[in-house]
Short mmCIF file of C-alpha atoms in Angstrom, two decimals:
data_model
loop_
_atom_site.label_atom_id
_atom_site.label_comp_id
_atom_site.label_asym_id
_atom_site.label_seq_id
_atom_site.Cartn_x
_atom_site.Cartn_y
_atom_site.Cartn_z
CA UNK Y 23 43.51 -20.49 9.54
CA UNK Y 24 44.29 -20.66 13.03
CA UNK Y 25 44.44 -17.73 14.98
CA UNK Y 26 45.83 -17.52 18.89
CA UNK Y 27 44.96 -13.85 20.10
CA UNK Y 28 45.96 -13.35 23.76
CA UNK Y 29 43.26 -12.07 26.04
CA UNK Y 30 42.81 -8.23 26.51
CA UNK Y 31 44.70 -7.55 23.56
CA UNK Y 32 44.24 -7.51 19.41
CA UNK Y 33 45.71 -9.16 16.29
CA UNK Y 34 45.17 -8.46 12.77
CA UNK Y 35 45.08 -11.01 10.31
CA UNK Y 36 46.11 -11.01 6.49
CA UNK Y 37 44.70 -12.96 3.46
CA UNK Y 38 44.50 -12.70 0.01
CA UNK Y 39 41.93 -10.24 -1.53
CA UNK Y 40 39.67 -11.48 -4.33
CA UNK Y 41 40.45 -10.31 -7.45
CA UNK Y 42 37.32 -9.19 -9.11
CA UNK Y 43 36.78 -8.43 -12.40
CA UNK Y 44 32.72 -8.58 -13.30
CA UNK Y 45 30.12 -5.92 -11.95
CA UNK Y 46 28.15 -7.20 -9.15
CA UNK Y 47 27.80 -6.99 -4.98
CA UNK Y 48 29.95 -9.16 -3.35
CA UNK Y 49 30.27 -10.24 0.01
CA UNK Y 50 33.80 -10.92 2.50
CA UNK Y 51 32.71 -13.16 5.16
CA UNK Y 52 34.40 -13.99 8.33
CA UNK Y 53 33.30 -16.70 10.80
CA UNK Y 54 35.49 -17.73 14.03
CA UNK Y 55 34.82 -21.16 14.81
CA UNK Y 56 35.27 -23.72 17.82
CA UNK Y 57 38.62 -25.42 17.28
CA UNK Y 58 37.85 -28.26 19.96
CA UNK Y 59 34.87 -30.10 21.49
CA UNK Y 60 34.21 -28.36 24.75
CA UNK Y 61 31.26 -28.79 27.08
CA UNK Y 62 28.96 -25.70 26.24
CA UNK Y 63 30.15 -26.20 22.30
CA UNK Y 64 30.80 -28.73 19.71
CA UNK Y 65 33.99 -28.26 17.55
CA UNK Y 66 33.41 -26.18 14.80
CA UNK Y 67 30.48 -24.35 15.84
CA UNK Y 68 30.51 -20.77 15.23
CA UNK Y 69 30.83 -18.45 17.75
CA UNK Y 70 30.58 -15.24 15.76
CA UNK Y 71 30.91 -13.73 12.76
CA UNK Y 72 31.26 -10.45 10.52
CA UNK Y 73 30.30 -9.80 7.13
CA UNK Y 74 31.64 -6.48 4.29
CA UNK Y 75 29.55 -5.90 1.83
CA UNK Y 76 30.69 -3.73 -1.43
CA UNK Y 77 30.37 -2.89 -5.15
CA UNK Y 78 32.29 -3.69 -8.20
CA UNK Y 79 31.35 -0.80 -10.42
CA UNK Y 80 27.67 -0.94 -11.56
CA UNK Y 81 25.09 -3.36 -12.38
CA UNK Y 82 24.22 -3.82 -16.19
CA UNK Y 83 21.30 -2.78 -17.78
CA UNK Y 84 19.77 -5.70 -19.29
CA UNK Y 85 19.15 -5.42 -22.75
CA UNK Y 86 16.31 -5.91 -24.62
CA UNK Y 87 15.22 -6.54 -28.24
CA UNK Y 88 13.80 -3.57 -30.08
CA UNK Y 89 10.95 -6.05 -31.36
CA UNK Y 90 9.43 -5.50 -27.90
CA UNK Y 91 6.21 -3.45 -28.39
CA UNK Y 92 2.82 -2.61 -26.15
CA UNK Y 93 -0.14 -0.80 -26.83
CA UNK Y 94 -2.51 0.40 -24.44
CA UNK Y 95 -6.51 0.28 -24.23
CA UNK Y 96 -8.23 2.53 -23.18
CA UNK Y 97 -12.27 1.47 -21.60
CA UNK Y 98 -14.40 3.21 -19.11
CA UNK Y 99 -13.40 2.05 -16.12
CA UNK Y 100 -10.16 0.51 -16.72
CA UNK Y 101 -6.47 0.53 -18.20
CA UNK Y 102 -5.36 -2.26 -20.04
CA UNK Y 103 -1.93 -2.58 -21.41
CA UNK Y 104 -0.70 -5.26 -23.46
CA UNK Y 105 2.59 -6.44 -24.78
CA UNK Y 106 4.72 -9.58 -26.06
CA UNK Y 107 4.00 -12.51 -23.42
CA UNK Y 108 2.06 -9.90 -20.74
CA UNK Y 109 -1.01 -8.16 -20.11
CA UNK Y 110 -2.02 -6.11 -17.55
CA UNK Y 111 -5.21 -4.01 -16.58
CA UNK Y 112 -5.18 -1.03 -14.10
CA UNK Y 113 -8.26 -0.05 -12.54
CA UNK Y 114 -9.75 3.17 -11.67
CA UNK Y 115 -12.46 2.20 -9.41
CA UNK Y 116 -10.20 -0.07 -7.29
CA UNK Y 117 -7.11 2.24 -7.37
CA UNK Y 118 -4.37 0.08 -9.10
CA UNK Y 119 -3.72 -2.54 -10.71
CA UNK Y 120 -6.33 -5.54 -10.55
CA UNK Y 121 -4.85 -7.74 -13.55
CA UNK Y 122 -1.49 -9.20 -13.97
CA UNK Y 123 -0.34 -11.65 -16.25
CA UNK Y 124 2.39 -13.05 -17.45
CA UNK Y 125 2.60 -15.87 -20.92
CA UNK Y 126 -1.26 -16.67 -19.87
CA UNK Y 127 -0.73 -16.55 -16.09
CA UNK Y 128 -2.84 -14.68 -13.77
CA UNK Y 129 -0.77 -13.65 -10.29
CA UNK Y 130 -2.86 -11.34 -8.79
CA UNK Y 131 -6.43 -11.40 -7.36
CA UNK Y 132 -7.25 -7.65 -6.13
CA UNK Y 133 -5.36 -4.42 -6.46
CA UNK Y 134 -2.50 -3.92 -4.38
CA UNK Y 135 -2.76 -1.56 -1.20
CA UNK Y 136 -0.48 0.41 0.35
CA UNK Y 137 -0.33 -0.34 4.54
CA UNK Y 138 0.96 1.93 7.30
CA UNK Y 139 -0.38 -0.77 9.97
CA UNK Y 140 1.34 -3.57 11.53
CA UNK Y 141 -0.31 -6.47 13.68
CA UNK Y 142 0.49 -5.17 17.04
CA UNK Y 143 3.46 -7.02 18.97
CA UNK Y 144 3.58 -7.37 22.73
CA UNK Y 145 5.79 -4.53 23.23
CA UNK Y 146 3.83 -2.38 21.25
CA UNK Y 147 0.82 -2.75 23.45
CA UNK Y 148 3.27 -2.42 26.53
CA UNK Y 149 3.73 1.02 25.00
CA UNK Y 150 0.04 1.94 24.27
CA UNK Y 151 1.22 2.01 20.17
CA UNK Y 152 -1.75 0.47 19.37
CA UNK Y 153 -3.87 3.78 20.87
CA UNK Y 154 -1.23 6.36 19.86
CA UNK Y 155 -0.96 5.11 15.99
CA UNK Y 156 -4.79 4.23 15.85
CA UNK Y 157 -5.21 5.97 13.10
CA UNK Y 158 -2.50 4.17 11.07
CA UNK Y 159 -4.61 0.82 10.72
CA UNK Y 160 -7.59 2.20 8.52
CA UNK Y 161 -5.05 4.43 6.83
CA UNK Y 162 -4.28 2.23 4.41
CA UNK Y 163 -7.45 1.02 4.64
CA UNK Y 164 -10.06 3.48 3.17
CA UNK Y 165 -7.66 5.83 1.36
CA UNK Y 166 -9.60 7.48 -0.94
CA UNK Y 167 -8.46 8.08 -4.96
CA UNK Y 168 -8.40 11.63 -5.51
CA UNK Y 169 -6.85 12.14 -8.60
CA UNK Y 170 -5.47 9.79 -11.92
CA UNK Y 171 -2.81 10.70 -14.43
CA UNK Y 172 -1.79 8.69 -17.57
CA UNK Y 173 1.02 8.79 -19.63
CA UNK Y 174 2.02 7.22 -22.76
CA UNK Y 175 5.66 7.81 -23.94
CA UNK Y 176 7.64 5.56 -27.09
CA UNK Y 177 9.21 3.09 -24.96
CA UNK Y 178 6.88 3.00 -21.60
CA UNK Y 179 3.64 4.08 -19.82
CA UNK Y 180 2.78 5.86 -16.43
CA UNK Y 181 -0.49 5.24 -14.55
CA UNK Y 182 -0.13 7.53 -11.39
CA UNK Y 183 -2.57 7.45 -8.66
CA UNK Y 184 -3.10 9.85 -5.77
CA UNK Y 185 -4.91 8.94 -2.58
CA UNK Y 186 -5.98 11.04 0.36
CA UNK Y 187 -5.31 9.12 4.04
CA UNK Y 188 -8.10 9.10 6.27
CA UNK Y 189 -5.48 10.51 8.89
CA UNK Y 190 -6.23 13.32 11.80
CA UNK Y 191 -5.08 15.80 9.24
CA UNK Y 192 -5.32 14.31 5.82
CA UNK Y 193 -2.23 13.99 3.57
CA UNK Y 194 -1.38 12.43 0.30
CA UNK Y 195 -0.23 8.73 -0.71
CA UNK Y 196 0.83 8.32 -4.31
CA UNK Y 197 1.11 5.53 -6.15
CA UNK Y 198 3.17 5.25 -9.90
CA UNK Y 199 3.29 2.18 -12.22
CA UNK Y 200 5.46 2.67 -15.20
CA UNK Y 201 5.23 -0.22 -17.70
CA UNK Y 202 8.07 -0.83 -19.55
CA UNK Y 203 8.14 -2.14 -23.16
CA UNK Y 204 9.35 -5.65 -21.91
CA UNK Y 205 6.78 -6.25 -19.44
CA UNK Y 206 8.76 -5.11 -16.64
CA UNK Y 207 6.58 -2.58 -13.98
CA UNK Y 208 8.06 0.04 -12.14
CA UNK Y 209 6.27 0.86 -8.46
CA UNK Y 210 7.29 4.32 -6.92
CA UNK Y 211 5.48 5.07 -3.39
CA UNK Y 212 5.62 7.91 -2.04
CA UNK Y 213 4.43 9.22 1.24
CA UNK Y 214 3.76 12.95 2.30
CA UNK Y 215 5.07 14.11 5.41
CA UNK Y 216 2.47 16.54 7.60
CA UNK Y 217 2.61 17.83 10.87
CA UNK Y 218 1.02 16.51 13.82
CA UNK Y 219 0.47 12.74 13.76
CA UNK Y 220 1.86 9.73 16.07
CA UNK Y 221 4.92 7.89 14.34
CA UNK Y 222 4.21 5.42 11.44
CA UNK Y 223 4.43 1.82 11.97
CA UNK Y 224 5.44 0.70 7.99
CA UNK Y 225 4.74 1.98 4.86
CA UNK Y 226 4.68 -1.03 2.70
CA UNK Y 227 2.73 -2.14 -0.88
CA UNK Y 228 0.32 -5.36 -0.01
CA UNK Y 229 0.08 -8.18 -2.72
CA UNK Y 230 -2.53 -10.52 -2.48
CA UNK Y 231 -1.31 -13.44 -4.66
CA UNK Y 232 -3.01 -16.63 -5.01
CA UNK Y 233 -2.07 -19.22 -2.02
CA UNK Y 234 -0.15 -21.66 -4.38
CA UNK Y 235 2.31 -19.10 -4.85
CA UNK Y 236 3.51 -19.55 -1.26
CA UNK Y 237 7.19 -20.53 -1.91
CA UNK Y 238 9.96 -17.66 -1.73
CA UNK Y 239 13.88 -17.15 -2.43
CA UNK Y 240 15.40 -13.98 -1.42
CA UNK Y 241 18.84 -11.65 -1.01
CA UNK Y 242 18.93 -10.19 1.63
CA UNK Y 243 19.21 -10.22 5.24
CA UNK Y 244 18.44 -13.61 7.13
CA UNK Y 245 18.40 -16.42 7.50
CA UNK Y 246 15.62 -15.96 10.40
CA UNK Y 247 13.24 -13.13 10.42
CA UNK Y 248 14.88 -9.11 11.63
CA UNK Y 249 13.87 -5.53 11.98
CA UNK Y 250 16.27 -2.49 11.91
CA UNK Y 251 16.67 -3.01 15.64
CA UNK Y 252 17.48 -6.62 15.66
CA UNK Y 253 19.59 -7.52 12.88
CA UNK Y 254 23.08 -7.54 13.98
CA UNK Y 255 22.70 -11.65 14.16
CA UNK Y 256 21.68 -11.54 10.81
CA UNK Y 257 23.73 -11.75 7.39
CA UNK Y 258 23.64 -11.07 3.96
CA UNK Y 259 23.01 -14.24 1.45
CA UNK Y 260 20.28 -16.19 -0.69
CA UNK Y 261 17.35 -17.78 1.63
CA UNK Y 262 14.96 -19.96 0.94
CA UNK Y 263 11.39 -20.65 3.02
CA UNK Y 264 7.68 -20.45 2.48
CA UNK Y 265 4.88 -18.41 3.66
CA UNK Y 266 3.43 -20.95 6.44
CA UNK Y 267 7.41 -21.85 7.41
CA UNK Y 268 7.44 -17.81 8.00
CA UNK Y 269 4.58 -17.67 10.39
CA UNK Y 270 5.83 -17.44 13.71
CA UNK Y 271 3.97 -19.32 15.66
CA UNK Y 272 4.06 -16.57 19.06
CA UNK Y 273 1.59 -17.58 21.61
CA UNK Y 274 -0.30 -14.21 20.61
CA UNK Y 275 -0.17 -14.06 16.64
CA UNK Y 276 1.20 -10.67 15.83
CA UNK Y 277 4.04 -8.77 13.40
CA UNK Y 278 6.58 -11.43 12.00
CA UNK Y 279 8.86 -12.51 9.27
CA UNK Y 280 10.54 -9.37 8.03
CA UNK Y 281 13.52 -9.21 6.33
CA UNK Y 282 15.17 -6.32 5.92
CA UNK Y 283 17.64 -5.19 3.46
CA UNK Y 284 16.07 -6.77 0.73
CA UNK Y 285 17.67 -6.82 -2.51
CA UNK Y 286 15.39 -9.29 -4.98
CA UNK Y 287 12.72 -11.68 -4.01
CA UNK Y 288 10.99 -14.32 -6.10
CA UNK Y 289 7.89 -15.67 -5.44
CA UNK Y 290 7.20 -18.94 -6.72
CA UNK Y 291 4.43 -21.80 -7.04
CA UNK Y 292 5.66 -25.56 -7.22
CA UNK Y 293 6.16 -25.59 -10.82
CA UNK Y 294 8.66 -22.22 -10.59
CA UNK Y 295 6.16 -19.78 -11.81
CA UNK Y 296 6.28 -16.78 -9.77
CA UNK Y 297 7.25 -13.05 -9.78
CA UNK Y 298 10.53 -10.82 -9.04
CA UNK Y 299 10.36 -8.02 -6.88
CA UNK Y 300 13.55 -5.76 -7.05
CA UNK Y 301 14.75 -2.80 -5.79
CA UNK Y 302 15.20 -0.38 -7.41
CA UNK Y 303 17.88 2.50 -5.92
CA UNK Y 304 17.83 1.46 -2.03
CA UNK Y 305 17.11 -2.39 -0.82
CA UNK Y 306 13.44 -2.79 0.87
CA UNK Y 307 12.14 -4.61 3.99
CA UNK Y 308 10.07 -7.82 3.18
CA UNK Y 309 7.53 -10.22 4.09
CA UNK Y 310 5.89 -13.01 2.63
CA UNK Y 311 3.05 -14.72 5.18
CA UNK Y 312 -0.35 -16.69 4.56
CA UNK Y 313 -2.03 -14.26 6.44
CA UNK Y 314 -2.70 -10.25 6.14
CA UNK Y 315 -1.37 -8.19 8.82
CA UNK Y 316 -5.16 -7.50 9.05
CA UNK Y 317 -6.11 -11.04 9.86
CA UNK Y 318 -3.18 -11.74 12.23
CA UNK Y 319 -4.00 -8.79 14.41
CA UNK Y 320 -7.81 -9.93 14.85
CA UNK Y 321 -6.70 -13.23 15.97
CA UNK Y 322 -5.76 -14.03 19.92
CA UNK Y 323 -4.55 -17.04 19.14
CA UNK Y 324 -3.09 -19.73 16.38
CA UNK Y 325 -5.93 -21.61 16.23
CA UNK Y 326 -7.95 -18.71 15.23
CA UNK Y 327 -6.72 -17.72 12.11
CA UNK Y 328 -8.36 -18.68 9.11
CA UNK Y 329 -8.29 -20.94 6.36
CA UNK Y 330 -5.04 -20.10 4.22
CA UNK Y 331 -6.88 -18.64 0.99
CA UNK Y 332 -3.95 -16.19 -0.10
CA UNK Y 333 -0.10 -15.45 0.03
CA UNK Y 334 0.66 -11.43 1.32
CA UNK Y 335 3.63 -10.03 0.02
CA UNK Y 336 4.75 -6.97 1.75
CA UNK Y 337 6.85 -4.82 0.35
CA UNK Y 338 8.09 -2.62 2.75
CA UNK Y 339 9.52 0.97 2.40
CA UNK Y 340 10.80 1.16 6.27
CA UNK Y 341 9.27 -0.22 9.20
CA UNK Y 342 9.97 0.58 12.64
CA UNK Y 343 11.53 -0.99 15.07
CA UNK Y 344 10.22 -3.45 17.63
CA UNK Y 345 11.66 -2.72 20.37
CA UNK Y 346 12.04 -4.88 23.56
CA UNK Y 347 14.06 -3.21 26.56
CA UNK Y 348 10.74 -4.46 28.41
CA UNK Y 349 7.10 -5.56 27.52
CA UNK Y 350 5.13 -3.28 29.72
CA UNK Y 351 6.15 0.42 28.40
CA UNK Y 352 9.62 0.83 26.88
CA UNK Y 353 9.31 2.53 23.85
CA UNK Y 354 11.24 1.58 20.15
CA UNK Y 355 14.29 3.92 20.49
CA UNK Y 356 13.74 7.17 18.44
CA UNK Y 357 16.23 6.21 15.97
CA UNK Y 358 14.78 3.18 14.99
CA UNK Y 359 10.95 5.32 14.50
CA UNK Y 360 9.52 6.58 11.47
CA UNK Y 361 8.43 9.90 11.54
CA UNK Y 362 5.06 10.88 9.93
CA UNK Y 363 6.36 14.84 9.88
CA UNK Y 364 8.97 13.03 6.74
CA UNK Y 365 8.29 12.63 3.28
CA UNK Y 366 9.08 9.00 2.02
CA UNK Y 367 9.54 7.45 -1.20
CA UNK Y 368 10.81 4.40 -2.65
CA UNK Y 369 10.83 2.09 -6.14
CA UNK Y 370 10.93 -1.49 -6.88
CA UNK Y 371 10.18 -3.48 -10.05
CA UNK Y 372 7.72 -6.46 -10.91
CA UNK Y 373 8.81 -8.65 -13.21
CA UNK Y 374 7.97 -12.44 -14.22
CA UNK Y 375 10.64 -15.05 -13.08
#
């Protein structure tokens, strides 16, 4: 439609409201547009645009057959539990789960970890973040399993595991996979808050799949990469890309390719095998790179990095901000900082695609 709003004043303009019937989240999108060729713009380009994002009632519960059945065996050292089509095997040595496949297909190659380290970004070394949350990067790191809990219920199994953090004073991480009859695996995270340490950088689970799944589709915020500070230029829709496509190639590798407001992802190979992360209750941050945030962070330049080996899925609880007023001490604003003194929690599923 064409709209001719006079300048220093307002307009509002009518349409039609979709009538919606099935459950879902929908989106009302808005986009103003170039109506001619000028010199700084071609005609239709779009000069800016606003998004709504609601409900219809709530999502379905898929539904399963009530052939679906799993039994779990027990060994020394390790969990396994096996269904229709899946099997998976949950270590107690490495802290997780070190096995996971799907009709034959192995997706995994180590346990994930959970991460509280970013690679550093030029404005956090402006700020000195990379001395003040020190502590952060072997956090993750060399957590150490404290304590193991299984559970075996009719319909679904729980394999909780509680790490300390190698922190100035030491607090918990714990880490809950409940297996569902269907092969489906919920992943709750939670973080507890103490007293007394610098601001977090992430909290976020690390998968280390093989490299040939390096292909990913997502909902959620994009299409290029944002943080919870810069994201008003972003919008809600499906994206497509691949792990090397996601590497921002900065002069000085460092933090890249989030997305936040994640609802699904699916992680695929060339032949459309893959996983499904989902959330669960609130939409995670995401990234999906050829390199750990490990590896990135040692590197000074591009040409450094190493051989791609792996695909690193992050799955991201929150992640702070990254800032920018300048690149030589401006802080990340306080409201876009994670707390450590906070407790945090959050849940996603794995599923096969």
């Amino acid at each position: 439609m064409d709209v001719d709003v006079k300048p220093q004043s307002q307009e509002y303009v009518k349409f039609d409201y979709p009538k919606i019937k099935e459950n879902g989240e929908y989106t009302i999108n808005v986009s103003m547009k170039s109506k001619n060729d000028t010199s700084w713009v071609n005609k239709g380009h779009e000069v800016a645009f606003g998004q709504h994002v609601f409900n219809v009632s709530n999502f379905k519960e898929d539904i399963y057959e009530e052939k679906d059945r799993f039994k779990v065996i027990r060994g020394d050292g390790n969990i396994g539990v096996k269904g229709e089509n899946f099997y998976f095997m949950f270590s107690l040595s490495e802290g997780g789960i070190i096995s996971l496949c799907y009709d034959g297909k192995e997706y995994i190659t180590r346990a994930p970890k959970t991460s509280y380290f970013r690679a550093t970004t030029d404005n956090d070394k402006g700020n000195a973040h990379n001395f003040r949350c020190a502590q952060w990067q072997i956090a993750g790191a060399n957590q150490k399993l404290i304590d193991f809990n299984l559970e075996e219920r009719e319909d679904e199994v729980s394999l909780t595991y509680t790490f300390a953090l190698p922190t100035a004073i030491v607090t918990n991480n714990i880490v809950k996979y409940t297996v569902k009859k269907h092969g489906d695996i919920d992943v709750n995270i939670k973080y507890k808050g103490v007293e007394g340490l610098s601001e977090i950088p992430l909290i976020s689970m690390d998968f280390k799949l093989k490299k040939e799944f390096e292909n990913f589709k997502y909902y959620g915020y994009g299409p290029e990469e944002n943080y919870i500070d810069r994201k008003e230029g972003a919008r809600l829709n499906v994206f497509e890309s691949t792990a090397r496509e996601n590497m921002s190639r900065y002069l000085i590798p460092q933090e890249c390719g989030n997305r936040t407001n994640v609802r699904w992802v699916k992680v695929t190979n060339k032949d459309g095998e893959g996983l499904t992360f989902k959330y669960k209750d609130t939409p995670f941050e995401l990234s999906v790179l050829p390199y750990s945030a490990y590896e990135i962070e040692n590197a000074m330049h591009i040409y450094e990095l190493p051989y791609v080996n792996y695909t690193w899925v992050r799955i991201i609880g929150k992640q702070m901000g990254v800032g920018g007023d300048d690149s030589w001490g401006a802080p990340v604003h306080n409201e876009y900082l994670i707390p450590s003194n906070e407790d945090i929690e959050y849940t996603f599923t794995i599923s096969k695609i």
